[in-house]
Short mmCIF file of N, CA, C and O in Angstrom, two decimals:
data_model
loop_
_atom_site.label_atom_id
_atom_site.label_comp_id
_atom_site.label_asym_id
_atom_site.label_seq_id
_atom_site.Cartn_x
_atom_site.Cartn_y
_atom_site.Cartn_z
N MET A 201 37.11 -19.19 59.01
CA MET A 201 38.25 -18.57 58.68
C MET A 201 38.92 -19.09 57.37
O MET A 201 38.75 -20.53 57.10
N VAL A 202 39.48 -18.51 56.41
CA VAL A 202 40.15 -19.05 55.17
C VAL A 202 41.48 -18.73 55.15
O VAL A 202 41.89 -17.55 55.48
N ASP A 203 42.39 -19.57 54.85
CA ASP A 203 43.72 -19.37 54.73
C ASP A 203 44.47 -19.97 53.53
O ASP A 203 43.78 -20.88 52.97
N PHE A 204 45.58 -19.57 53.28
CA PHE A 204 46.22 -20.07 51.95
C PHE A 204 47.70 -20.19 52.35
O PHE A 204 48.32 -19.61 53.29
N ALA A 205 48.26 -21.29 51.55
CA ALA A 205 49.73 -21.52 51.75
C ALA A 205 50.13 -21.69 50.43
O ALA A 205 49.65 -22.13 49.47
N ASP A 206 51.59 -21.24 50.16
CA ASP A 206 52.17 -21.18 48.99
C ASP A 206 52.86 -22.35 48.54
O ASP A 206 53.33 -22.63 47.50
N SER A 207 52.98 -23.31 49.39
CA SER A 207 53.83 -24.71 49.25
C SER A 207 53.19 -25.64 50.22
O SER A 207 52.53 -25.33 51.25
N GLY A 208 53.64 -26.97 49.90
CA GLY A 208 53.18 -28.03 50.85
C GLY A 208 53.77 -27.87 52.29
O GLY A 208 53.33 -28.00 53.25
N GLU A 209 55.09 -27.34 52.27
CA GLU A 209 55.77 -26.96 53.66
C GLU A 209 55.02 -25.89 54.45
O GLU A 209 54.78 -26.19 55.57
N MET A 210 54.53 -24.90 53.77
CA MET A 210 53.87 -23.87 54.32
C MET A 210 52.43 -24.39 54.78
O MET A 210 52.16 -24.12 55.97
N ALA A 211 51.76 -25.31 54.05
CA ALA A 211 50.51 -25.81 54.37
C ALA A 211 50.76 -26.60 55.74
O ALA A 211 49.83 -26.46 56.62
N LEU A 212 51.83 -27.39 55.84
CA LEU A 212 51.98 -28.15 57.04
C LEU A 212 52.37 -27.44 58.14
O LEU A 212 51.88 -27.56 59.41
N GLU A 213 53.06 -26.33 57.97
CA GLU A 213 53.26 -25.36 59.21
C GLU A 213 51.99 -24.76 59.63
O GLU A 213 51.70 -24.66 60.84
N LYS A 214 51.17 -24.29 58.80
CA LYS A 214 49.94 -23.64 59.14
C LYS A 214 49.01 -24.71 59.83
O LYS A 214 48.32 -24.39 60.78
N ALA A 215 48.95 -25.93 59.37
CA ALA A 215 48.30 -26.92 60.04
C ALA A 215 48.66 -27.20 61.30
O ALA A 215 47.74 -27.81 62.29
N GLN A 216 49.84 -27.14 61.58
CA GLN A 216 50.45 -27.35 62.88
C GLN A 216 50.18 -26.24 64.07
O GLN A 216 49.84 -26.60 65.16
N ALA A 217 50.00 -25.02 63.34
CA ALA A 217 49.68 -23.71 64.29
C ALA A 217 48.16 -23.74 64.51
O ALA A 217 47.79 -23.17 65.54
N LEU A 218 47.26 -24.14 63.56
CA LEU A 218 46.04 -24.06 63.67
C LEU A 218 45.21 -25.36 63.30
O LEU A 218 45.72 -26.09 62.55
N GLN A 219 43.91 -25.46 63.75
CA GLN A 219 43.19 -26.61 63.40
C GLN A 219 42.10 -26.21 62.40
O GLN A 219 41.32 -25.46 62.74
N TYR A 220 42.14 -26.68 61.15
CA TYR A 220 41.33 -26.51 60.16
C TYR A 220 40.33 -27.64 60.06
O TYR A 220 40.41 -28.71 60.32
N ASP A 221 39.01 -27.16 59.59
CA ASP A 221 37.84 -28.02 59.54
C ASP A 221 37.93 -28.59 58.01
O ASP A 221 37.35 -29.79 57.83
N LEU A 222 38.46 -28.00 57.11
CA LEU A 222 38.43 -28.43 55.79
C LEU A 222 39.76 -28.02 55.07
O LEU A 222 40.17 -26.84 55.32
N ILE A 223 40.32 -28.75 54.31
CA ILE A 223 41.57 -28.45 53.51
C ILE A 223 41.36 -28.87 52.02
O ILE A 223 40.97 -29.92 51.78
N PHE A 224 41.72 -27.88 51.26
CA PHE A 224 41.90 -27.97 49.71
C PHE A 224 43.25 -28.20 49.52
O PHE A 224 44.09 -27.29 49.90
N LEU A 225 43.80 -29.11 48.85
CA LEU A 225 45.23 -29.18 48.39
C LEU A 225 45.29 -29.29 46.83
O LEU A 225 44.57 -30.10 46.25
N ASP A 226 46.09 -28.47 46.14
CA ASP A 226 46.51 -28.75 45.06
C ASP A 226 47.57 -29.73 44.78
O ASP A 226 48.36 -29.76 45.65
N VAL A 227 47.43 -30.69 43.84
CA VAL A 227 48.62 -31.70 43.64
C VAL A 227 49.83 -30.98 43.34
O VAL A 227 50.91 -31.53 44.05
N MET A 228 49.72 -30.21 42.47
CA MET A 228 51.20 -29.47 42.14
C MET A 228 51.40 -28.16 42.82
O MET A 228 50.91 -27.15 42.59
N MET A 229 52.38 -28.32 43.87
CA MET A 229 52.65 -27.09 44.53
C MET A 229 54.23 -27.12 44.71
O MET A 229 54.80 -28.17 44.47
N PRO A 230 54.74 -25.85 44.76
CA PRO A 230 56.26 -25.77 45.13
C PRO A 230 56.52 -26.63 46.43
O PRO A 230 55.83 -26.74 47.30
N GLY A 231 57.76 -26.97 46.35
CA GLY A 231 58.20 -27.93 47.45
C GLY A 231 57.62 -29.23 47.49
O GLY A 231 57.42 -29.80 46.45
N ILE A 232 57.15 -29.75 48.57
CA ILE A 232 56.61 -31.19 48.54
C ILE A 232 55.08 -31.05 47.82
O ILE A 232 54.57 -30.05 48.05
N ASP A 233 54.74 -31.93 47.13
CA ASP A 233 53.35 -31.95 46.45
C ASP A 233 52.21 -32.19 47.45
O ASP A 233 52.43 -32.57 48.40
N GLY A 234 51.09 -32.02 46.73
CA GLY A 234 49.84 -32.40 47.39
C GLY A 234 49.71 -33.70 47.96
O GLY A 234 49.06 -33.96 49.08
N TYR A 235 50.15 -34.70 47.35
CA TYR A 235 50.20 -36.05 47.83
C TYR A 235 50.94 -36.31 48.97
O TYR A 235 50.34 -36.80 50.07
N GLU A 236 52.22 -35.76 49.05
CA GLU A 236 53.02 -35.89 50.26
C GLU A 236 52.43 -35.05 51.42
O GLU A 236 52.55 -35.39 52.57
N THR A 237 51.97 -33.80 50.96
CA THR A 237 51.39 -33.00 52.06
C THR A 237 50.17 -33.74 52.77
O THR A 237 50.04 -33.75 54.05
N CYS A 238 49.27 -34.30 51.97
CA CYS A 238 48.25 -35.01 52.38
C CYS A 238 48.55 -36.19 53.42
O CYS A 238 48.18 -36.46 54.37
N THR A 239 49.59 -37.12 52.84
CA THR A 239 50.16 -38.14 53.64
C THR A 239 50.54 -37.61 54.94
O THR A 239 50.34 -38.29 56.01
N GLN A 240 51.26 -36.62 55.07
CA GLN A 240 51.93 -35.93 56.27
C GLN A 240 50.76 -35.55 57.32
O GLN A 240 50.75 -35.76 58.43
N LEU A 241 49.55 -34.93 56.58
CA LEU A 241 48.55 -34.36 57.42
C LEU A 241 47.91 -35.57 58.00
O LEU A 241 47.44 -35.46 59.18
N ARG A 242 47.54 -36.64 57.33
CA ARG A 242 46.79 -37.85 57.83
C ARG A 242 47.68 -38.26 58.96
O ARG A 242 46.91 -39.29 59.62
N LYS A 243 48.91 -38.29 59.10
CA LYS A 243 49.61 -39.04 60.16
C LYS A 243 49.51 -38.22 61.41
O LYS A 243 49.70 -38.65 62.58
N LYS A 244 48.93 -36.94 61.36
CA LYS A 244 48.59 -36.17 62.70
C LYS A 244 47.23 -36.59 63.25
O LYS A 244 46.19 -36.42 62.46
N PRO A 245 47.14 -37.01 64.47
CA PRO A 245 45.83 -37.44 65.00
C PRO A 245 44.66 -36.28 64.65
O PRO A 245 43.54 -36.84 64.44
N GLU A 246 44.87 -35.17 64.71
CA GLU A 246 43.96 -34.16 64.62
C GLU A 246 43.43 -33.84 63.24
O GLU A 246 42.38 -33.38 62.94
N TYR A 247 44.01 -34.51 62.14
CA TYR A 247 43.60 -34.42 60.84
C TYR A 247 43.31 -35.71 60.29
O TYR A 247 43.11 -36.08 59.20
N LYS A 248 43.04 -36.85 61.21
CA LYS A 248 42.66 -38.27 60.67
C LYS A 248 41.39 -38.22 59.91
O LYS A 248 41.30 -38.80 59.02
N LYS A 249 40.39 -37.28 60.50
CA LYS A 249 39.01 -37.40 59.86
C LYS A 249 38.75 -36.08 59.19
O LYS A 249 37.55 -35.81 58.67
N THR A 250 39.73 -35.08 59.14
CA THR A 250 39.35 -33.73 58.46
C THR A 250 39.20 -34.10 56.92
O THR A 250 40.09 -34.68 56.32
N PRO A 251 38.27 -33.41 56.34
CA PRO A 251 38.11 -33.62 54.83
C PRO A 251 39.16 -32.94 54.11
O PRO A 251 39.48 -31.71 54.47
N ILE A 252 39.80 -33.70 53.40
CA ILE A 252 40.98 -33.02 52.57
C ILE A 252 40.67 -33.25 51.05
O ILE A 252 40.51 -34.62 50.72
N ILE A 253 40.31 -32.33 50.38
CA ILE A 253 39.92 -32.30 49.06
C ILE A 253 41.11 -31.91 48.00
O ILE A 253 41.58 -30.73 48.17
N MET A 254 41.55 -32.89 47.27
CA MET A 254 42.61 -32.52 46.37
C MET A 254 42.00 -32.08 45.00
O MET A 254 41.03 -32.64 44.48
N VAL A 255 42.84 -30.93 44.53
CA VAL A 255 42.25 -30.50 43.30
C VAL A 255 43.40 -30.41 42.21
O VAL A 255 44.64 -30.08 42.68
N SER A 256 43.25 -30.94 41.07
CA SER A 256 44.35 -30.93 40.17
C SER A 256 44.04 -31.01 38.63
O SER A 256 42.78 -31.31 38.38
N GLY A 257 44.80 -30.52 37.81
CA GLY A 257 44.77 -30.57 36.40
C GLY A 257 45.07 -32.00 35.85
O GLY A 257 44.73 -32.31 34.74
N LYS A 258 45.72 -32.92 36.86
CA LYS A 258 45.91 -34.21 36.45
C LYS A 258 44.75 -35.06 36.39
O LYS A 258 44.19 -35.23 37.48
N THR A 259 44.37 -35.63 35.38
CA THR A 259 43.12 -36.05 35.39
C THR A 259 43.10 -37.79 35.08
O THR A 259 42.20 -38.28 34.86
N SER A 260 44.25 -38.36 35.02
CA SER A 260 44.23 -39.77 34.72
C SER A 260 43.77 -40.52 36.11
O SER A 260 43.89 -40.03 37.15
N PRO A 261 43.31 -41.71 35.81
CA PRO A 261 42.76 -42.51 36.88
C PRO A 261 43.87 -42.74 37.91
O PRO A 261 43.57 -42.86 39.14
N LEU A 262 45.13 -43.00 37.44
CA LEU A 262 46.26 -43.23 38.32
C LEU A 262 46.38 -42.09 39.40
O LEU A 262 46.77 -42.17 40.55
N ASP A 263 46.26 -40.84 38.76
CA ASP A 263 46.58 -39.74 39.86
C ASP A 263 45.49 -39.73 40.82
O ASP A 263 45.80 -39.34 41.96
N GLU A 264 44.11 -39.93 40.50
CA GLU A 264 43.02 -39.96 41.52
C GLU A 264 43.36 -41.07 42.55
O GLU A 264 43.34 -40.98 43.67
N VAL A 265 43.93 -42.24 42.10
CA VAL A 265 44.21 -43.30 42.98
C VAL A 265 45.40 -42.90 43.88
O VAL A 265 45.38 -43.15 45.16
N LYS A 266 46.41 -42.10 43.40
CA LYS A 266 47.52 -41.54 44.40
C LYS A 266 47.01 -40.80 45.24
O LYS A 266 47.33 -40.78 46.42
N GLY A 267 46.02 -39.96 44.92
CA GLY A 267 45.32 -39.10 46.08
C GLY A 267 44.50 -39.87 46.99
O GLY A 267 44.78 -39.57 48.16
N VAL A 268 43.83 -40.79 46.60
CA VAL A 268 43.21 -41.61 47.65
C VAL A 268 44.16 -42.39 48.47
O VAL A 268 43.95 -42.50 49.79
N MET A 269 45.27 -42.84 47.86
CA MET A 269 46.14 -43.61 48.72
C MET A 269 46.88 -42.68 49.72
O MET A 269 47.25 -43.06 50.62
N ALA A 270 46.97 -41.42 49.38
CA ALA A 270 47.63 -40.40 50.21
C ALA A 270 46.59 -40.17 51.29
O ALA A 270 47.26 -39.39 52.36
N GLY A 271 45.57 -40.34 51.16
CA GLY A 271 44.49 -40.06 52.25
C GLY A 271 43.49 -39.05 51.81
O GLY A 271 42.67 -38.63 52.76
N CYS A 272 43.27 -38.53 50.75
CA CYS A 272 42.37 -37.49 50.41
C CYS A 272 41.02 -38.02 50.69
O CYS A 272 40.70 -39.09 50.33
N THR A 273 39.96 -37.06 50.79
CA THR A 273 38.71 -37.45 50.99
C THR A 273 38.12 -37.61 49.69
O THR A 273 37.22 -38.67 49.41
N THR A 274 38.41 -36.71 48.82
CA THR A 274 37.98 -36.79 47.39
C THR A 274 38.83 -36.04 46.46
O THR A 274 39.75 -35.36 47.14
N TYR A 275 38.73 -36.31 45.27
CA TYR A 275 39.84 -35.73 44.19
C TYR A 275 39.01 -35.01 43.10
O TYR A 275 38.08 -35.70 42.53
N LEU A 276 39.23 -33.75 43.04
CA LEU A 276 38.54 -32.92 41.90
C LEU A 276 39.43 -32.59 40.93
O LEU A 276 40.58 -32.22 41.27
N THR A 277 39.04 -32.70 39.65
CA THR A 277 39.98 -32.24 38.37
C THR A 277 39.52 -30.93 38.09
O THR A 277 38.43 -30.48 38.09
N LYS A 278 40.60 -30.21 37.43
CA LYS A 278 40.36 -28.91 36.87
C LYS A 278 40.12 -28.88 35.50
O LYS A 278 40.56 -29.86 34.85
N PRO A 279 39.28 -28.23 35.00
CA PRO A 279 38.41 -27.24 35.66
C PRO A 279 37.34 -27.94 36.34
O PRO A 279 36.82 -28.81 35.90
N VAL A 280 37.10 -27.27 37.58
CA VAL A 280 36.13 -28.00 38.54
C VAL A 280 34.80 -27.66 37.86
O VAL A 280 34.53 -26.56 37.67
N GLN A 281 34.04 -28.66 37.90
CA GLN A 281 32.58 -28.60 37.54
C GLN A 281 31.75 -28.01 38.53
O GLN A 281 31.81 -28.42 39.55
N GLN A 282 30.97 -27.16 38.15
CA GLN A 282 30.11 -26.49 39.18
C GLN A 282 29.21 -27.43 39.89
O GLN A 282 29.03 -27.34 41.04
N GLU A 283 28.56 -28.38 39.16
CA GLU A 283 27.54 -29.21 39.68
C GLU A 283 28.33 -30.20 40.64
O GLU A 283 27.78 -30.45 41.80
N ALA A 284 29.48 -30.76 40.34
CA ALA A 284 30.41 -31.69 41.14
C ALA A 284 30.65 -30.88 42.53
O ALA A 284 30.67 -31.47 43.53
N PHE A 285 31.15 -29.66 42.33
CA PHE A 285 31.59 -28.85 43.41
C PHE A 285 30.35 -28.61 44.37
O PHE A 285 30.61 -28.71 45.59
N GLN A 286 29.20 -28.19 43.82
CA GLN A 286 28.12 -28.06 44.81
C GLN A 286 27.60 -29.27 45.50
O GLN A 286 27.44 -29.04 46.69
N LYS A 287 27.73 -30.35 44.90
CA LYS A 287 27.40 -31.73 45.50
C LYS A 287 28.35 -31.89 46.53
O LYS A 287 28.00 -32.36 47.69
N LEU A 288 29.66 -31.81 46.27
CA LEU A 288 30.61 -31.92 47.26
C LEU A 288 30.55 -31.01 48.46
O LEU A 288 30.62 -31.46 49.64
N SER A 289 30.20 -29.83 48.17
CA SER A 289 30.07 -28.70 49.26
C SER A 289 29.05 -29.10 50.28
O SER A 289 29.07 -29.17 51.37
N ILE A 290 27.76 -29.68 49.66
CA ILE A 290 26.73 -29.96 50.48
C ILE A 290 27.05 -30.98 51.42
O ILE A 290 26.78 -31.16 52.52
N ARG A 291 27.65 -32.12 50.79
CA ARG A 291 28.24 -33.28 51.50
C ARG A 291 28.98 -32.91 52.71
O ARG A 291 28.82 -33.36 53.85
N VAL A 292 30.11 -32.27 52.31
CA VAL A 292 31.03 -31.69 53.32
C VAL A 292 30.52 -30.83 54.41
O VAL A 292 30.75 -31.20 55.64
N LEU A 293 29.80 -29.80 54.03
CA LEU A 293 29.03 -29.09 55.03
C LEU A 293 28.16 -29.71 55.93
O LEU A 293 28.18 -29.56 57.31
N THR A 294 27.38 -30.65 55.41
CA THR A 294 26.45 -31.50 56.24
C THR A 294 27.29 -32.39 57.32
O THR A 294 27.11 -32.33 58.40
N TRP A 295 28.31 -32.84 56.85
CA TRP A 295 29.30 -33.57 57.69
C TRP A 295 29.88 -32.80 58.88
O TRP A 295 29.90 -33.00 59.99
N LEU A 296 30.40 -31.47 58.41
CA LEU A 296 30.98 -30.80 59.42
C LEU A 296 29.97 -30.20 60.37
O LEU A 296 30.35 -30.19 61.57
N LYS A 297 28.65 -29.95 59.93
CA LYS A 297 27.56 -29.46 61.04
C LYS A 297 27.36 -30.72 61.98
O LYS A 297 27.11 -30.36 63.19
N LYS A 298 27.26 -31.88 61.55
CA LYS A 298 27.09 -32.96 62.36
C LYS A 298 28.27 -33.28 63.35
O LYS A 298 27.98 -33.63 64.49
N LYS A 299 29.41 -32.99 62.90
CA LYS A 299 30.60 -33.21 63.67
C LYS A 299 30.67 -32.11 64.83
O LYS A 299 31.23 -32.49 65.75
N LYS A 300 30.06 -30.95 64.66
CA LYS A 300 30.27 -29.70 65.50
C LYS A 300 29.32 -29.86 66.64
O LYS A 300 29.32 -29.27 67.71
N LYS A 301 28.12 -30.59 66.27
CA LYS A 301 27.06 -30.77 67.34
C LYS A 301 27.56 -31.62 68.63
O LYS A 301 28.36 -32.62 68.37
N PRO A 302 27.21 -31.10 69.81
CA PRO A 302 27.73 -31.74 70.92
C PRO A 302 27.03 -33.19 71.11
O PRO A 302 26.06 -33.62 70.76
#
């Protein structure tokens, strides 16, 4: 299932109602930003190990560090490069498959 949220607050509400296997967060969203949304998600036990990928037009090393400090799994800059996205997708899908095995 794929779902969308228009703000950080909406993302948190949806994450409370459903358990997601993978989350993409834009850094710049209405309401609370992606950094704070990520920080709040990581406080929830059910999202401690969920892959959270931050996507942003902010490209400075400091922005990436802020994402890592907020708890993101990885940080992609826009425009997202096809090769980087493919490598990330393979890595995350492999991890999700291993996680789902009994």
